[in-house]
GROMACS .gro file of N, CA and C in nm:
model
  207
    1THR      N    1   0.055  -0.786   1.946
    1THR     CA    2  -0.022  -0.865   1.850
    1THR      C    3   0.044  -0.841   1.710
    2THR      N    4   0.047  -0.949   1.630
    2THR     CA    5   0.104  -0.952   1.504
    2THR      C    6  -0.007  -0.923   1.400
    3PRO      N    7   0.018  -0.824   1.308
    3PRO     CA    8  -0.080  -0.796   1.213
    3PRO      C    9  -0.105  -0.906   1.111
    4ALA      N   10  -0.220  -0.918   1.055
    4ALA     CA   11  -0.247  -1.013   0.950
    4ALA      C   12  -0.158  -0.992   0.835
    5ARG      N   13  -0.134  -1.096   0.755
    5ARG     CA   14  -0.035  -1.091   0.639
    5ARG      C   15  -0.078  -0.986   0.538
    6ASP      N   16  -0.219  -0.964   0.514
    6ASP     CA   17  -0.259  -0.868   0.419
    6ASP      C   18  -0.284  -0.732   0.467
    7THR      N   19  -0.230  -0.701   0.589
    7THR     CA   20  -0.247  -0.570   0.648
    7THR      C   21  -0.114  -0.492   0.619
    8PRO      N   22  -0.127  -0.381   0.541
    8PRO     CA   23  -0.011  -0.304   0.517
    8PRO      C   24   0.044  -0.234   0.649
    9LYS      N   25   0.165  -0.206   0.650
    9LYS     CA   26   0.231  -0.139   0.752
    9LYS      C   27   0.267   0.007   0.720
   10GLU      N   28   0.218   0.102   0.808
   10GLU     CA   29   0.255   0.235   0.779
   10GLU      C   30   0.407   0.260   0.806
   11THR      N   31   0.477   0.336   0.720
   11THR     CA   32   0.618   0.349   0.736
   11THR      C   33   0.647   0.496   0.743
   12SER      N   34   0.759   0.532   0.808
   12SER     CA   35   0.804   0.673   0.822
   12SER      C   36   0.952   0.678   0.841
   13PRO      N   37   1.031   0.747   0.760
   13PRO     CA   38   0.999   0.787   0.633
   13PRO      C   39   1.018   0.665   0.537
   14PRO      N   40   0.937   0.649   0.435
   14PRO     CA   41   0.942   0.544   0.343
   14PRO      C   42   1.040   0.569   0.226
   15PRO      N   43   1.092   0.462   0.162
   15PRO     CA   44   1.172   0.484   0.043
   15PRO      C   45   1.072   0.515  -0.072
   16ALA      N   46   1.112   0.585  -0.172
   16ALA     CA   47   1.034   0.620  -0.283
   16ALA      C   48   1.013   0.481  -0.364
   17ALA      N   49   0.894   0.464  -0.408
   17ALA     CA   50   0.856   0.346  -0.484
   17ALA      C   51   0.901   0.365  -0.632
   18ASP      N   52   0.904   0.477  -0.680
   18ASP     CA   53   0.945   0.507  -0.825
   18ASP      C   54   1.059   0.596  -0.819
   19PRO      N   55   1.186   0.538  -0.825
   19PRO     CA   56   1.304   0.615  -0.827
   19PRO      C   57   1.315   0.725  -0.925
   20SER      N   58   1.258   0.714  -1.043
   20SER     CA   59   1.259   0.809  -1.148
   20SER      C   60   1.185   0.933  -1.107
   21SER      N   61   1.069   0.928  -1.043
   21SER     CA   62   0.996   1.043  -1.007
   21SER      C   63   1.018   1.084  -0.860
   22GLY      N   64   1.066   0.989  -0.771
   22GLY     CA   65   1.076   1.021  -0.636
   22GLY      C   66   0.945   1.022  -0.551
   23GLN      N   67   0.848   0.976  -0.622
   23GLN     CA   68   0.709   0.974  -0.556
   23GLN      C   69   0.657   0.820  -0.553
   24PRO      N   70   0.598   0.785  -0.447
   24PRO     CA   71   0.542   0.651  -0.443
   24PRO      C   72   0.411   0.644  -0.536
   25HIS      N   73   0.384   0.515  -0.581
   25HIS     CA   74   0.266   0.491  -0.656
   25HIS      C   75   0.144   0.504  -0.568
   26VAL      N   76   0.025   0.518  -0.627
   26VAL     CA   77  -0.098   0.539  -0.553
   26VAL      C   78  -0.184   0.414  -0.573
   27GLY      N   79  -0.233   0.358  -0.459
   27GLY     CA   80  -0.329   0.251  -0.466
   27GLY      C   81  -0.459   0.290  -0.526
   28ARG      N   82  -0.540   0.190  -0.559
   28ARG     CA   83  -0.680   0.218  -0.616
   28ARG      C   84  -0.783   0.190  -0.517
   29THR      N   85  -0.884   0.274  -0.513
   29THR     CA   86  -0.998   0.250  -0.419
   29THR      C   87  -1.081   0.135  -0.471
   30THR      N   88  -1.147   0.080  -0.367
   30THR     CA   89  -1.241  -0.032  -0.393
   30THR      C   90  -1.382   0.009  -0.345
   31ALA      N   91  -1.476  -0.073  -0.373
   31ALA     CA   92  -1.609  -0.053  -0.318
   31ALA      C   93  -1.621  -0.059  -0.170
   32GLY      N   94  -1.532  -0.136  -0.108
   32GLY     CA   95  -1.530  -0.152   0.034
   32GLY      C   96  -1.461  -0.041   0.112
   33PRO      N   97  -1.507   0.011   0.220
   33PRO     CA   98  -1.441   0.116   0.296
   33PRO      C   99  -1.319   0.048   0.367
   34GLY      N  100  -1.205   0.122   0.360
   34GLY     CA  101  -1.082   0.072   0.434
   34GLY      C  102  -1.011  -0.031   0.343
   35ARG      N  103  -1.038  -0.036   0.225
   35ARG     CA  104  -0.976  -0.143   0.136
   35ARG      C  105  -0.920  -0.070   0.014
   36VAL      N  106  -0.799  -0.110  -0.029
   36VAL     CA  107  -0.746  -0.058  -0.151
   36VAL      C  108  -0.680  -0.168  -0.231
   37ILE      N  109  -0.660  -0.138  -0.362
   37ILE     CA  110  -0.582  -0.241  -0.445
   37ILE      C  111  -0.448  -0.180  -0.459
   38SER      N  112  -0.348  -0.272  -0.433
   38SER     CA  113  -0.213  -0.231  -0.450
   38SER      C  114  -0.179  -0.198  -0.593
   39PRO      N  115  -0.096  -0.093  -0.612
   39PRO     CA  116  -0.055  -0.059  -0.752
   39PRO      C  117   0.045  -0.147  -0.810
   40TYR      N  118   0.093  -0.253  -0.731
   40TYR     CA  119   0.188  -0.345  -0.779
   40TYR      C  120   0.133  -0.482  -0.804
   41PRO      N  121   0.181  -0.550  -0.911
   41PRO     CA  122   0.147  -0.692  -0.936
   41PRO      C  123   0.174  -0.776  -0.815
   42PRO      N  124   0.097  -0.864  -0.769
   42PRO     CA  125  -0.024  -0.917  -0.836
   42PRO      C  126  -0.153  -0.832  -0.792
   43TYR      N  127  -0.140  -0.708  -0.768
   43TYR     CA  128  -0.258  -0.615  -0.743
   43TYR      C  129  -0.352  -0.673  -0.637
   44GLN      N  130  -0.297  -0.707  -0.516
   44GLN     CA  131  -0.373  -0.757  -0.405
   44GLN      C  132  -0.457  -0.649  -0.352
   45GLU      N  133  -0.581  -0.689  -0.301
   45GLU     CA  134  -0.666  -0.595  -0.225
   45GLU      C  135  -0.619  -0.600  -0.082
   46LEU      N  136  -0.590  -0.486  -0.016
   46LEU     CA  137  -0.541  -0.478   0.112
   46LEU      C  138  -0.628  -0.392   0.205
   47ASP      N  139  -0.618  -0.438   0.332
   47ASP     CA  140  -0.689  -0.364   0.442
   47ASP      C  141  -0.606  -0.247   0.482
   48VAL      N  142  -0.657  -0.124   0.460
   48VAL     CA  143  -0.585  -0.006   0.511
   48VAL      C  144  -0.670   0.072   0.611
   49SER      N  145  -0.772   0.006   0.663
   49SER     CA  146  -0.844   0.071   0.768
   49SER      C  147  -0.754   0.125   0.884
   50GLY      N  148  -0.784   0.254   0.921
   50GLY     CA  149  -0.699   0.317   1.022
   50GLY      C  150  -0.589   0.404   0.967
   51LEU      N  151  -0.569   0.392   0.834
   51LEU     CA  152  -0.469   0.476   0.765
   51LEU      C  153  -0.542   0.586   0.689
   52ALA      N  154  -0.493   0.712   0.700
   52ALA     CA  155  -0.566   0.825   0.634
   52ALA      C  156  -0.523   0.829   0.491
   53SER      N  157  -0.611   0.890   0.412
   53SER     CA  158  -0.575   0.914   0.269
   53SER      C  159  -0.454   1.008   0.273
   54GLY      N  160  -0.364   0.973   0.181
   54GLY     CA  161  -0.235   1.042   0.168
   54GLY      C  162  -0.125   0.975   0.245
   55SER      N  163  -0.160   0.884   0.335
   55SER     CA  164  -0.062   0.808   0.417
   55SER      C  165   0.013   0.712   0.326
   56LEU      N  166   0.131   0.670   0.366
   56LEU     CA  167   0.205   0.573   0.289
   56LEU      C  168   0.200   0.444   0.358
   57ALA      N  169   0.181   0.332   0.282
   57ALA     CA  170   0.170   0.198   0.343
   57ALA      C  171   0.259   0.104   0.262
   58LEU      N  172   0.290  -0.002   0.323
   58LEU     CA  173   0.380  -0.102   0.259
   58LEU      C  174   0.299  -0.222   0.218
   59ASP      N  175   0.301  -0.254   0.089
   59ASP     CA  176   0.236  -0.383   0.046
   59ASP      C  177   0.324  -0.500   0.083
   60PRO      N  178   0.258  -0.585   0.171
   60PRO     CA  179   0.341  -0.695   0.235
   60PRO      C  180   0.371  -0.800   0.126
   61THR      N  181   0.302  -0.804   0.019
   61THR     CA  182   0.329  -0.903  -0.090
   61THR      C  183   0.447  -0.867  -0.167
   62THR      N  184   0.474  -0.737  -0.191
   62THR     CA  185   0.578  -0.699  -0.273
   62THR      C  186   0.688  -0.622  -0.205
   63ASP      N  187   0.666  -0.586  -0.079
   63ASP     CA  188   0.753  -0.497   0.007
   63ASP      C  189   0.785  -0.366  -0.062
   64LYS      N  190   0.681  -0.311  -0.132
   64LYS     CA  191   0.698  -0.180  -0.200
   64LYS      C  192   0.595  -0.087  -0.130
   65VAL      N  193   0.636   0.041  -0.124
   65VAL     CA  194   0.560   0.147  -0.062
   65VAL      C  195   0.462   0.202  -0.163
   66PHE      N  196   0.340   0.241  -0.117
   66PHE     CA  197   0.250   0.305  -0.202
   66PHE      C  198   0.157   0.403  -0.111
   67GLU      N  199   0.099   0.500  -0.182
   67GLU     CA  200   0.022   0.602  -0.118
   67GLU      C  201  -0.129   0.562  -0.115
   68ILE      N  202  -0.192   0.587   0.001
   68ILE     CA  203  -0.335   0.555   0.016
   68ILE      C  204  -0.413   0.663  -0.059
   69PRO      N  205  -0.499   0.634  -0.141
   69PRO     CA  206  -0.579   0.735  -0.219
   69PRO      C  207  -0.679   0.807  -0.125
   0.00000   0.00000   0.00000
């Protein structure tokens, strides 16, 4: 089954999203469970249900890695 376009993919091991710090950016929580806002423009709300807090996900809009809050 192919995931929906707005479903981030868990990666292992991911590249660092911020080369200066070596740490990925962190998404922002939303009112809805299993949903976060990407830390990258255009700041899409993404479905991260099934991924644990602290996991790394890939924003499919920007192809950049971020941490699940």
